[in-house]
XYZ file of C-alpha atoms in Angstrom:
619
model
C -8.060 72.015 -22.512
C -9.249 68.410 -21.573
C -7.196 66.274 -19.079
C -4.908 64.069 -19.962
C -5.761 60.437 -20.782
C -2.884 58.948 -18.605
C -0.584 57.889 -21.720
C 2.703 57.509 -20.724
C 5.720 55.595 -22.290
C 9.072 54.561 -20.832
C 10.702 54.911 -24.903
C 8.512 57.419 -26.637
C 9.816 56.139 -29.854
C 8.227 52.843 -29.002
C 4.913 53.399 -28.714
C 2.302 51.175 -28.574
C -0.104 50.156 -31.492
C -3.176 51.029 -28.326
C -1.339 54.398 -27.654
C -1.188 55.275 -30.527
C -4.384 54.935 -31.716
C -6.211 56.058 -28.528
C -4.158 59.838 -29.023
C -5.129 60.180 -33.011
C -8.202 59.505 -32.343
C -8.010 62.814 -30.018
C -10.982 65.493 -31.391
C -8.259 68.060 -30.651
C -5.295 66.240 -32.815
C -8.122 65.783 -35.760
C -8.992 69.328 -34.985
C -5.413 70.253 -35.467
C -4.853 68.540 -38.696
C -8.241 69.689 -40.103
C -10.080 66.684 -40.660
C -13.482 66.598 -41.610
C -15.011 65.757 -38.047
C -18.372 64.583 -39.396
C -17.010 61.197 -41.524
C -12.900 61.438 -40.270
C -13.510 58.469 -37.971
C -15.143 56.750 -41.141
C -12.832 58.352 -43.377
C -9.886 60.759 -42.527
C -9.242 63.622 -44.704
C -7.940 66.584 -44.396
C -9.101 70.183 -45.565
C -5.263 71.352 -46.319
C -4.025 70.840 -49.602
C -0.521 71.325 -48.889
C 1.699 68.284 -48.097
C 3.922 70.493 -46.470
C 1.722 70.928 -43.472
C 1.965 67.441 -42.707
C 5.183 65.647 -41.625
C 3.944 62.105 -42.911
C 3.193 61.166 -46.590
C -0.136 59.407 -45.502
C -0.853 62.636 -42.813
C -3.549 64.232 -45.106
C -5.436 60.516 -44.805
C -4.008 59.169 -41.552
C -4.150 61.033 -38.382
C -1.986 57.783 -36.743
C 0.571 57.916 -39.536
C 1.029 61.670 -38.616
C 1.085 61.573 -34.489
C 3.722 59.007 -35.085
C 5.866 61.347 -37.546
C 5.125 63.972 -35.431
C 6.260 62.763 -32.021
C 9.365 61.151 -33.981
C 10.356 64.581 -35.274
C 9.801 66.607 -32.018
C 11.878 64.092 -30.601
C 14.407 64.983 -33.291
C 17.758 66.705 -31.624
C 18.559 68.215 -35.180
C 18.758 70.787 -36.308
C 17.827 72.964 -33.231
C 16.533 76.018 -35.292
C 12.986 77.432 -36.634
C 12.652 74.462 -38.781
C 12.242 72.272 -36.113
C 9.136 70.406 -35.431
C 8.266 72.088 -32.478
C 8.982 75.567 -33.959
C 7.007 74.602 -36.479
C 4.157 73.271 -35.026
C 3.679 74.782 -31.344
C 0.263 73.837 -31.127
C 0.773 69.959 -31.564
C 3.722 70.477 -29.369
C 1.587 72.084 -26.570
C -1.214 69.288 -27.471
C 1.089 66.394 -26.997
C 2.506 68.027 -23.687
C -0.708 67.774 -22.410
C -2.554 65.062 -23.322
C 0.596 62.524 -22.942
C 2.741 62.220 -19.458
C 5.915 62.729 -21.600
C 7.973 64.715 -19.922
C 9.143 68.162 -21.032
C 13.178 66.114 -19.917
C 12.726 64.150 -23.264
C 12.098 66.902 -25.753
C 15.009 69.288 -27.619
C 14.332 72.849 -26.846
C 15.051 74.671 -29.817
C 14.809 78.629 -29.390
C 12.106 79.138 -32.117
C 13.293 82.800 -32.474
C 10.628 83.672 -35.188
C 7.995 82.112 -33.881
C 8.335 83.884 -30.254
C 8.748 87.063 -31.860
C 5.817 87.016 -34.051
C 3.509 85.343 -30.991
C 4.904 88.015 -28.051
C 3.880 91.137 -30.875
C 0.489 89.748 -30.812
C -0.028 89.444 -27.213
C -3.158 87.737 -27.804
C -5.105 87.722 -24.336
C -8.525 86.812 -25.510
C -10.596 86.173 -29.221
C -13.119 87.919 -30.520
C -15.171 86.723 -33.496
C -16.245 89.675 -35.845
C -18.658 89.489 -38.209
C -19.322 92.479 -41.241
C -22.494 92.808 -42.395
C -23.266 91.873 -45.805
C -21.948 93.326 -48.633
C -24.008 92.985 -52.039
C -21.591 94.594 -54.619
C -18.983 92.308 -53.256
C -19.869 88.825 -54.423
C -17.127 87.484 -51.893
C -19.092 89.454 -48.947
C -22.981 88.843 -50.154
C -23.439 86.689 -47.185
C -21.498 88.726 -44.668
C -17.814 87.637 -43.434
C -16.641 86.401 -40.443
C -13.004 86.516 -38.970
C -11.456 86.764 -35.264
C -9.841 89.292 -33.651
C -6.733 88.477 -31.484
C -7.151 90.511 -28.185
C -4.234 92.230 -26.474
C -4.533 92.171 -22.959
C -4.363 95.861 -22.196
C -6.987 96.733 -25.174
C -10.270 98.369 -24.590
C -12.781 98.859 -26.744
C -11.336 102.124 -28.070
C -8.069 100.891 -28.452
C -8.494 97.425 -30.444
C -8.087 98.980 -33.425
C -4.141 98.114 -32.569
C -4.926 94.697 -32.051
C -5.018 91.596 -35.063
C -6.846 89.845 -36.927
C -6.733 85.971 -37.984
C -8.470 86.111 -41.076
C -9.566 83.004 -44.308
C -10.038 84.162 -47.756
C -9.610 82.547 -51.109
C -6.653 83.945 -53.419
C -8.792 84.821 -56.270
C -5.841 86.838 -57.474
C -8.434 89.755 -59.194
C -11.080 87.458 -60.693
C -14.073 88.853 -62.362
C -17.478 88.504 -60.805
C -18.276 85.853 -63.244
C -15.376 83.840 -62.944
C -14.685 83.934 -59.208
C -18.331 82.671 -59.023
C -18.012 79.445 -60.778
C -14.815 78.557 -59.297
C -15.701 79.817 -56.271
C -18.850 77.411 -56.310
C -17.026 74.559 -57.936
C -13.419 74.674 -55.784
C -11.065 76.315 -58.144
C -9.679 78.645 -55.560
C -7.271 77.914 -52.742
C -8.042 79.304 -49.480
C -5.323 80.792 -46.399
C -5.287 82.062 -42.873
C -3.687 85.045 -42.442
C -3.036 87.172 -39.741
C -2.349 91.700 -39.938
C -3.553 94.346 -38.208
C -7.283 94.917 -37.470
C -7.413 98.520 -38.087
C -6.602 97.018 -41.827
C -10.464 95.157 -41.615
C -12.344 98.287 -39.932
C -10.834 100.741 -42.830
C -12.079 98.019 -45.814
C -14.990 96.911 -43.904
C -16.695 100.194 -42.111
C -14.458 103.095 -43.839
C -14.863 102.075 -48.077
C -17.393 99.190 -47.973
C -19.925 101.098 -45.399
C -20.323 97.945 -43.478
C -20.929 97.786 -39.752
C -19.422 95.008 -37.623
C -20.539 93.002 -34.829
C -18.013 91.772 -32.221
C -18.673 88.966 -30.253
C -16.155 88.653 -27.691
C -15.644 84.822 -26.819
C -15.508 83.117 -23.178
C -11.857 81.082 -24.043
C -9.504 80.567 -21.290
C -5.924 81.259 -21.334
C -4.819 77.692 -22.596
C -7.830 78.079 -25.408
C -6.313 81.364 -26.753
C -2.619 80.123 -26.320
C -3.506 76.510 -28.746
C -5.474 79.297 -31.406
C -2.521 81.521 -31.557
C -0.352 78.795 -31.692
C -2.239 76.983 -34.186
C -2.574 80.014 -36.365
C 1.742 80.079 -36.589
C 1.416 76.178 -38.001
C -0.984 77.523 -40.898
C 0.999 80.642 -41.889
C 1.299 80.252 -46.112
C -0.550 76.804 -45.866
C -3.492 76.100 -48.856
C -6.710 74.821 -48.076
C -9.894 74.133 -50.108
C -12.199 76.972 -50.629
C -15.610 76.190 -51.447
C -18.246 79.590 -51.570
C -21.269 77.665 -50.002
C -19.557 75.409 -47.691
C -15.688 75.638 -46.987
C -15.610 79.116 -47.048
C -14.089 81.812 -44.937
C -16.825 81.067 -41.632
C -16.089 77.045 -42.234
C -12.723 78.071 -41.544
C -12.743 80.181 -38.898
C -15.473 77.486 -36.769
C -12.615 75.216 -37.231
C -10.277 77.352 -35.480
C -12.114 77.333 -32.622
C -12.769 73.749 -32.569
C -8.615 73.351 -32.124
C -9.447 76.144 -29.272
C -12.209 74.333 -27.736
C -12.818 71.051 -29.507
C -15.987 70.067 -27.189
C -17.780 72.889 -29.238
C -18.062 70.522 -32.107
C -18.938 73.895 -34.352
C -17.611 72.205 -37.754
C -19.907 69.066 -36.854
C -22.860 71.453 -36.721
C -22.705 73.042 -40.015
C -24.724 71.025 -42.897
C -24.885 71.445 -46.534
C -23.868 75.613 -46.579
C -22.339 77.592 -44.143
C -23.744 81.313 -44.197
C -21.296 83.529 -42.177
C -24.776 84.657 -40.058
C -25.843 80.705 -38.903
C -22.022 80.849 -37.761
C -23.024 83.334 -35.483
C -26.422 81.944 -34.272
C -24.343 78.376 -33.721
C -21.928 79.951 -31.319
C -24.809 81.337 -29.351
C -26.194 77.932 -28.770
C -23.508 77.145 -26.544
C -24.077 78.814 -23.409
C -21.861 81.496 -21.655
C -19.425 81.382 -24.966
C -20.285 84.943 -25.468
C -19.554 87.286 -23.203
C -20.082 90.753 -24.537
C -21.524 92.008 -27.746
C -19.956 95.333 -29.341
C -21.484 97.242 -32.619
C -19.294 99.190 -34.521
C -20.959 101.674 -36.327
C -19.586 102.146 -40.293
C -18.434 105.738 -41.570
C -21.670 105.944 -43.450
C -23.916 104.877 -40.909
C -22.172 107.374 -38.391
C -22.424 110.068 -41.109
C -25.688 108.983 -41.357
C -26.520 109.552 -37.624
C -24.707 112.672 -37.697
C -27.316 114.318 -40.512
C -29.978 113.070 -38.613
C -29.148 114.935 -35.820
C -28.320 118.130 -37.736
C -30.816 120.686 -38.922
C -31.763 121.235 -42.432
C -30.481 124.540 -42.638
C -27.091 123.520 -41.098
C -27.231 120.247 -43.177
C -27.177 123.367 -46.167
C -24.455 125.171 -45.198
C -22.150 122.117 -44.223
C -22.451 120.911 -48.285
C -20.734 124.224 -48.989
C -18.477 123.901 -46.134
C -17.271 120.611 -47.431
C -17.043 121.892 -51.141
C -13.702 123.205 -51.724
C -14.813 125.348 -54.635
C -17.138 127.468 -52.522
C -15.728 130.605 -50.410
C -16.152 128.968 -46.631
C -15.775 132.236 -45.197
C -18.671 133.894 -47.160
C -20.670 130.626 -46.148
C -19.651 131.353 -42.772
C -20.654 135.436 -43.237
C -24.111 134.164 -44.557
C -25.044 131.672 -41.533
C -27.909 133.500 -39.501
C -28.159 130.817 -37.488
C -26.794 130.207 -33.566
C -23.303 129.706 -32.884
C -24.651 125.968 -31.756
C -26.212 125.484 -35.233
C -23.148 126.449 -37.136
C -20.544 124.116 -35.305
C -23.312 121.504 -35.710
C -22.528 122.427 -39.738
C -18.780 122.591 -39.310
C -18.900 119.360 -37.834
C -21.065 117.649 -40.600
C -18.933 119.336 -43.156
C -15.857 118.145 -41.514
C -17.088 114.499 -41.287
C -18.980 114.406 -44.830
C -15.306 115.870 -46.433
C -13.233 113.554 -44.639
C -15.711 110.486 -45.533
C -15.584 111.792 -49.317
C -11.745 111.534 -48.835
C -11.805 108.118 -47.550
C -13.981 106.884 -50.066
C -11.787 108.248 -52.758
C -8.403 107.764 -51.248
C -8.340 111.523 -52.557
C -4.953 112.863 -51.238
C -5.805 116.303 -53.243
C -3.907 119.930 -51.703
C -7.316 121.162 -52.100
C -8.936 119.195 -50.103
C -6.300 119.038 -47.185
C -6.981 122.798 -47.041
C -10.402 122.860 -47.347
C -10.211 120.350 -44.119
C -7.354 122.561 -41.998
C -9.862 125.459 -42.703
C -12.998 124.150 -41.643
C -11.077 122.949 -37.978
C -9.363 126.446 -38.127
C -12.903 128.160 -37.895
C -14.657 125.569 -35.524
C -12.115 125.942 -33.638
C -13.565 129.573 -32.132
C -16.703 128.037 -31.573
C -18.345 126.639 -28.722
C -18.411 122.331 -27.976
C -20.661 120.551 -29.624
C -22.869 117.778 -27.846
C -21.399 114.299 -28.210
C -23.657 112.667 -30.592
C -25.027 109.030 -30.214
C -25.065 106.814 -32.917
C -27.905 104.396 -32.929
C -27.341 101.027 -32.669
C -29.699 98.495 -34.504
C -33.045 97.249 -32.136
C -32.320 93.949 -33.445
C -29.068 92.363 -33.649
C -27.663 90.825 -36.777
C -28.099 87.211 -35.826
C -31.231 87.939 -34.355
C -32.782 88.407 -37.671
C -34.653 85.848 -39.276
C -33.255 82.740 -40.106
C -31.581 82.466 -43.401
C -33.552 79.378 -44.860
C -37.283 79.744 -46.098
C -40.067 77.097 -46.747
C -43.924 78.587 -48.176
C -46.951 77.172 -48.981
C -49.728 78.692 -50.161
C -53.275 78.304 -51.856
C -54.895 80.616 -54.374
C -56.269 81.269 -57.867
C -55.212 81.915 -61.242
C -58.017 83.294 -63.267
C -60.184 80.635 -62.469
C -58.892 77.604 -61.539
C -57.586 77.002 -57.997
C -53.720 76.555 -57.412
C -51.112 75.634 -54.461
C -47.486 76.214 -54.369
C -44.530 75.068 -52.709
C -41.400 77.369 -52.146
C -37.717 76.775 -51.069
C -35.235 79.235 -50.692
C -32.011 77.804 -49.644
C -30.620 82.093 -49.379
C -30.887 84.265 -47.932
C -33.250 87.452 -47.641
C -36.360 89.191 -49.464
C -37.487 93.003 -50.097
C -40.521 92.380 -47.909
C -38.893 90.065 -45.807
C -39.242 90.947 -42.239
C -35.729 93.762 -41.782
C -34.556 93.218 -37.989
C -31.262 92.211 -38.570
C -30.901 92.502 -42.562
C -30.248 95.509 -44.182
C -32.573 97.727 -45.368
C -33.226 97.811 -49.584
C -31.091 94.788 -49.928
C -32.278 91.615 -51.195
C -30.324 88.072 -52.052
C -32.448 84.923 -53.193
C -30.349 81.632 -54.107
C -32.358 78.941 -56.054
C -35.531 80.249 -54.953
C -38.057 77.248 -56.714
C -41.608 76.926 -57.328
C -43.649 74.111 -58.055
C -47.044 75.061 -58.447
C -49.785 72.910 -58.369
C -52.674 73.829 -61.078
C -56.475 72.563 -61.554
C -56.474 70.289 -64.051
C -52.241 70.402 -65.086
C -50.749 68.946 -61.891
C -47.604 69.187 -60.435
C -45.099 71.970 -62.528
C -41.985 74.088 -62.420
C -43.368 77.600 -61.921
C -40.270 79.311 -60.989
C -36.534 78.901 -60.451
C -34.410 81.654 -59.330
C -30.977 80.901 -59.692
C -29.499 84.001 -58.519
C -31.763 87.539 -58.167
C -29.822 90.695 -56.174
C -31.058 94.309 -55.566
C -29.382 97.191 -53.935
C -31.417 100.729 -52.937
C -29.640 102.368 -51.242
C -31.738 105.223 -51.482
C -30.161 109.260 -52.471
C -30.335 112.361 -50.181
C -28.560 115.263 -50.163
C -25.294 113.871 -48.858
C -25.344 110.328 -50.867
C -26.139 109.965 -54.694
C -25.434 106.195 -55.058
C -26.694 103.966 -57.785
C -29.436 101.381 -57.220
C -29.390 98.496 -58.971
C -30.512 94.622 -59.733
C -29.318 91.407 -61.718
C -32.157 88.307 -62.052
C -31.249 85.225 -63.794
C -34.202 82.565 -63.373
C -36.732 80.342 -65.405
C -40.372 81.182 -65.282
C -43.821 79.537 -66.815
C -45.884 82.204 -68.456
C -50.105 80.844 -68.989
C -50.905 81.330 -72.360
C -54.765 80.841 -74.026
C -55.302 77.436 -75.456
C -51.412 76.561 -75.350
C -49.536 75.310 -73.175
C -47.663 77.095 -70.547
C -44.472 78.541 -72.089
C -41.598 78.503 -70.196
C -38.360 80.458 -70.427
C -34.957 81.060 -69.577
C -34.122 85.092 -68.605
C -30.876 86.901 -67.454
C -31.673 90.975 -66.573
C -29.874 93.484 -65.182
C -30.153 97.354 -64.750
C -29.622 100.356 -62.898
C -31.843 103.399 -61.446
C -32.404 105.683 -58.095
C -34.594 104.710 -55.421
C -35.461 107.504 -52.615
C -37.288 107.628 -49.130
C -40.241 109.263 -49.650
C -40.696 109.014 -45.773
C -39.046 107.227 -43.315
C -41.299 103.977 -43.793
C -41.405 104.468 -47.450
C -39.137 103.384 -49.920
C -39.291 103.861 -53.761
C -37.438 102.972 -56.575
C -37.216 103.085 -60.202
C -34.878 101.233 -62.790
C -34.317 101.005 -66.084
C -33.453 96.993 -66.749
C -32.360 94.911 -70.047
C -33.306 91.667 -70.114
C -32.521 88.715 -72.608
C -34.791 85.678 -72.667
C -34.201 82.213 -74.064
C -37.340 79.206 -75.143
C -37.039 76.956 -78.114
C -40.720 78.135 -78.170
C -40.070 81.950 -79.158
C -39.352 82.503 -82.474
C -35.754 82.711 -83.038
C -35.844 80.995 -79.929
C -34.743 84.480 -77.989
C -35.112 87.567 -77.191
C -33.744 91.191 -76.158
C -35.436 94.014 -74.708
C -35.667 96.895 -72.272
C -38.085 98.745 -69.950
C -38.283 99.948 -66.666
C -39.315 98.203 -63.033
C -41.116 100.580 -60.427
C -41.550 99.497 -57.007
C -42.675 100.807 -53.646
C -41.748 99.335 -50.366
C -44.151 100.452 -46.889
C -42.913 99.714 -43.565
C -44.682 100.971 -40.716
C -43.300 98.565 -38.457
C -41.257 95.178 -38.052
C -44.039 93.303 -37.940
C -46.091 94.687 -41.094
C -44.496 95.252 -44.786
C -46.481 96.190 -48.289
C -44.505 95.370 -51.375
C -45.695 96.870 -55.132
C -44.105 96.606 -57.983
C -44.652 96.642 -62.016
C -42.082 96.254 -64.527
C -42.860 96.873 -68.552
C -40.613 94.901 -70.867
C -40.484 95.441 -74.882
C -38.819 92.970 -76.756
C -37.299 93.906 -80.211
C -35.186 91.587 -81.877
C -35.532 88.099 -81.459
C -39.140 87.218 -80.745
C -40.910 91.193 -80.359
C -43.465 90.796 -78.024
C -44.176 92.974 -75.080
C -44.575 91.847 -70.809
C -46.372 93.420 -68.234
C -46.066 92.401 -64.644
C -47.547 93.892 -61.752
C -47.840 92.859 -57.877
C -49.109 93.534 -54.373
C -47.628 91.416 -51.339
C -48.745 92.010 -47.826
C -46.682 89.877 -45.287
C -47.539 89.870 -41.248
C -45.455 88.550 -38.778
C -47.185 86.111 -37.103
C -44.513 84.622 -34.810
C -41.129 84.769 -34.765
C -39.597 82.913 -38.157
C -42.879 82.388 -38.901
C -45.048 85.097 -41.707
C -48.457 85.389 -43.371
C -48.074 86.568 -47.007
C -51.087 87.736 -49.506
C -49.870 88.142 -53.419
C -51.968 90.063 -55.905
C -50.168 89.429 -59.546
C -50.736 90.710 -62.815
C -48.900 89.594 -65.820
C -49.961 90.656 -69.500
C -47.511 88.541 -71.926
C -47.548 86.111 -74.499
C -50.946 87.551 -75.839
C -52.995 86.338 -72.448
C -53.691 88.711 -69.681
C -54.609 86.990 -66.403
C -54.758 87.339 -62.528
C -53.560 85.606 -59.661
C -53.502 85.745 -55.849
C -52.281 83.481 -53.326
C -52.226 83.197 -49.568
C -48.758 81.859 -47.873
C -47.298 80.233 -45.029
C -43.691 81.073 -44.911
C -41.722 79.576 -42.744
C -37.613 80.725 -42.002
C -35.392 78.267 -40.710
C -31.720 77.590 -40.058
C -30.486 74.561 -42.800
């Protein structure tokens, strides 16, 4: 909390034109009311879109106009209740105590009963700002999420699952994919804070989405937390604009802590989109903010670590153990292993029965059972060691940066070519992993304008949207891989010009882990393509996409892939497309890339290659 600026005023409902103006222009009181920092001394306006959380008319516009209204009603000696002004806005109330000499004589003290309540159950003693990793089959999540925990004081870090959680989300009330995207991108959601019980986050976030969280524990002082918490009462049911690439959830939650701490200036950093990870990086700019990092494994990554560290033969007998339709005594009977090797199996079979649970909010008699069994009969067995669950080498925000410029030089049969790439979003197959999840990749309006011999300057590629998820199966976890594309691309064709077209595909398949460095995947896609220059002017087809991912380290990843598409109604016509990429880290945010491409389509078989600069960077 900055000092006061020596305002004082012998009738505090006649206040100066100079006063005035010197408080609203306060970053804390425009941090309060949610103005847009960047143009609010240019021109005010607020982010809420409810007139209710403003006691002026002109407050959403006029940051004056509402210090005025609001030092007139906390002034007010009626009616002394929760709907007064200062019940209704402690955080103003707290703000105007301290940056103005009015005394605390001059103001009504109402009790503000439900506002001391709700603020003494949440006890909140220090912030934390939590961030779940990204989610792909939630469009909401793609990016990640990012929300604050509200520390109690007497918390550890086994215990704040009791704490809460201030929270931003749009009320999309149960919008399809399709729909919450375009209103989503073009504002036709409202947006609120909220505030419930964390445990609520880690059971959606870790327990059914299998997302682990980061927890960045924030340097505030006492005064810091108290104006958050307080602020937090004055937003309770309040709408604000929700925008996915820029006023989203993260937009939000930076602007809480600018009414903590408005010398961060956190919503002035942010430029044209706000991915929940650059929130991260842009609180770690500002020194000593972060105090302590905590990683909180997810139920499948802890399952995960769990198999690991089990042996295949008790990773065999804990599937039966967590089947309820197998006899776990004769299981038991059969086990010619150590006592140590079949608690190890117990355990996993306890864990992978209760995750199966979770996961299915099963509440089955069966399986209830099947549970009390399996902890009846480890029960007469010897401890197990306490397992350690890894935690990642490189930290989330640590990864590379979420923007990406290329340039490269190559051929295509034979004439030479140069490209130019931008990808606003977000992450690659081959990209380099630390930080990103493994099999995942999300590319916004990837585009490509190639330079060819003899053609100039074109369009080669725009990806407008282009997702896949391997997750890859084992003997524990049979999930679905899967990938949607919707982009343009220029196809050579012999004496003709290039032919461009419009495609949306989509499909689904397995990928596996054919070694630990080696991941391989095959899908079955369908894929619709539009050009006033097919006949018909579309077409709709099927075939299947192979691919093979090598990573021997970090620092090194080898990327093939070939995809066979037969077109049947609409123009019939047949693609083959086939690559090699070889990136190498060279420095940090920086990579070398070499492409080897084949495409067969359109009746013209040809070969490219191209070496790239690529260059990832924070927008």
């Amino acid at each position: 909390m900055t000092a006061p600026i020596g305002i004082s005023w012998a009738d505090p409902l006649n206040v100066s034109s100079v006063q005035l103006k010197l408080l609203s222009e306060d970053a804390q009181w425009r941090a309060l009311l949610h103005y847009d920092q960047l143009v609010s001394r240019i021109s005010p306006n607020s982010r809420a879109a409810e007139s209710d959380f403003f006691l002026s008319e002109a407050g959403k516009t006029d940051p004056r106009a509402e210090l005025e209204a609001t030092l007139r009603a906390m002034l007010s000696a009626e009616p002394l209740d929760d709907t007064h002004a200062i019940c209704r806005f402690p955080a103003r109330f707290l703000w105007l105590s301290k940056k103005s000499e009015l005394t605390s004589l001059l103001f009504p003290k109402p009790a503000c009963q439900r506002f001391r309540q709700w603020y003494d159950a949440i006890s909140a003693q220090g912030i934390t700002l939590i961030f779940p990793a990204s989610f792909v089959n939630n469009p909401a999540s793609a990016f990640g999420h990012t929300f604050l925990r509200l520390d109690h004081g007497s918390a550890d870090d086994d215990t704040r699952l009791l704490d809460y959680a201030a929270d931003f989300a749009a009320a999309t009330h149960g919008e399809n994919a399709l729909l919450y995207a375009i209103k989503g991108i073009f504002g036709g959601f409202d947006g609120f804070f909220s505030v419930g019980p964390f445990y609520k986050k880690v059971e959606k976030y870790s327990d059914l989405e299998n997302r682990d969280i980061w927890e960045y524990h924030l340097n505030l002082n006492r005064d810091e937390v108290s104006m958050l918490t307080f602020h937090l009462w004055e937003l309770r049911e309040k709408p604000f604009s929700y925008f996915y690439f820029d006023e989203n959830c993260s937009y939000h939650i930076l602007a809480l802590l600018d009414v903590a701490r408005p010398s961060l200036g956190l919503i002035q950093s942010m430029r044209l989109w706000v991915i929940p990870i650059d929130t991260i990086r842009e609180i770690q700019v500002h020194p000593g903010l972060v105090d302590k990092v905590v990683f909180r494994a997810s139920a499948a990554t802890k399952l995960h670590g769990r198999i690991d560290q089990t042996a295949s033969s008790a990773q065999t007998l804990a599937l039966k153990a967590a089947d309820s339709s197998q006899d776990l005594d004769k299981s038991i009977e059969e086990n010619s292993g150590s006592p140590e090797n079949l608690a190890s199996a117990l355990d996993l079979g306890y864990d992978f029965l209760t995750y199966q649970r979770i996961r299915t909010r099963s509440d089955s008699v069966e399986e209830k059972q099947r549970a009390w069994k399996l902890l009846a009969a480890r029960s007469s067995l010897p401890p197990a060691k306490a397992l350690e669950y890894p935690v990642p080498v490189v930290r989330a925000e640590n990864g590379h940066k979420t923007a990406m410029l290329s340039l490269g030089v190559g051929r295509s049969e034979d004439l030479g070519i140069s490209e130019f790439v931008f990808r606003p979003a977000f992450h690659s197959l081959s990209d380099p992993l630390g930080g990103y999840l493994p099999g995942n990749q999300i590319k916004f309006f990837e585009t490509v304008a190639r330079y060819t011999e003899g053609r100039g300057v074109e369009l080669n590629r725009f990806t407008a949207l282009d997702i896949m998820a391997l997750t890859p199966r084992d003997r524990f976890f049979q999930p679905v891989s899967w990938r949607v594309n919707l982009s343009y691309q220029q196809y050579q064709r012999e004496k003709a010009d290039p032919l461009g077209l419009g495609s949306l595909s989509a499909g689904g398949g397995r990928s596996y882990k054919l070694a630990e460095p080696i991941l391989a995947y095959g899908l079955i896609e369908g894929a619709f393509e539009y050009s006033d220059m097919l006949n018909h002017s579309n077409a709709l087809g099927v075939g299947p996409r192979l691919g093979l991912i090598y990573t021997p380290a970090d620092r090194y990843a080898t990327e093939i892939s070939f995809s066979q598409r037969n077109f049947l109604t609409g123009d019939t016509h047949s693609e083959q497309l086939g690559s090699v990429s070889q990136r190498v880290n060279i420095i940090e945010n920086t990579v070398l890339r070499f492409d080897v491409n084949y495409t067969d389509a359109f009746q013209n078989s040809y070969w490219s290659s191209m070496i790239r600069l690529e260059r990832f960077f924070t927008p």
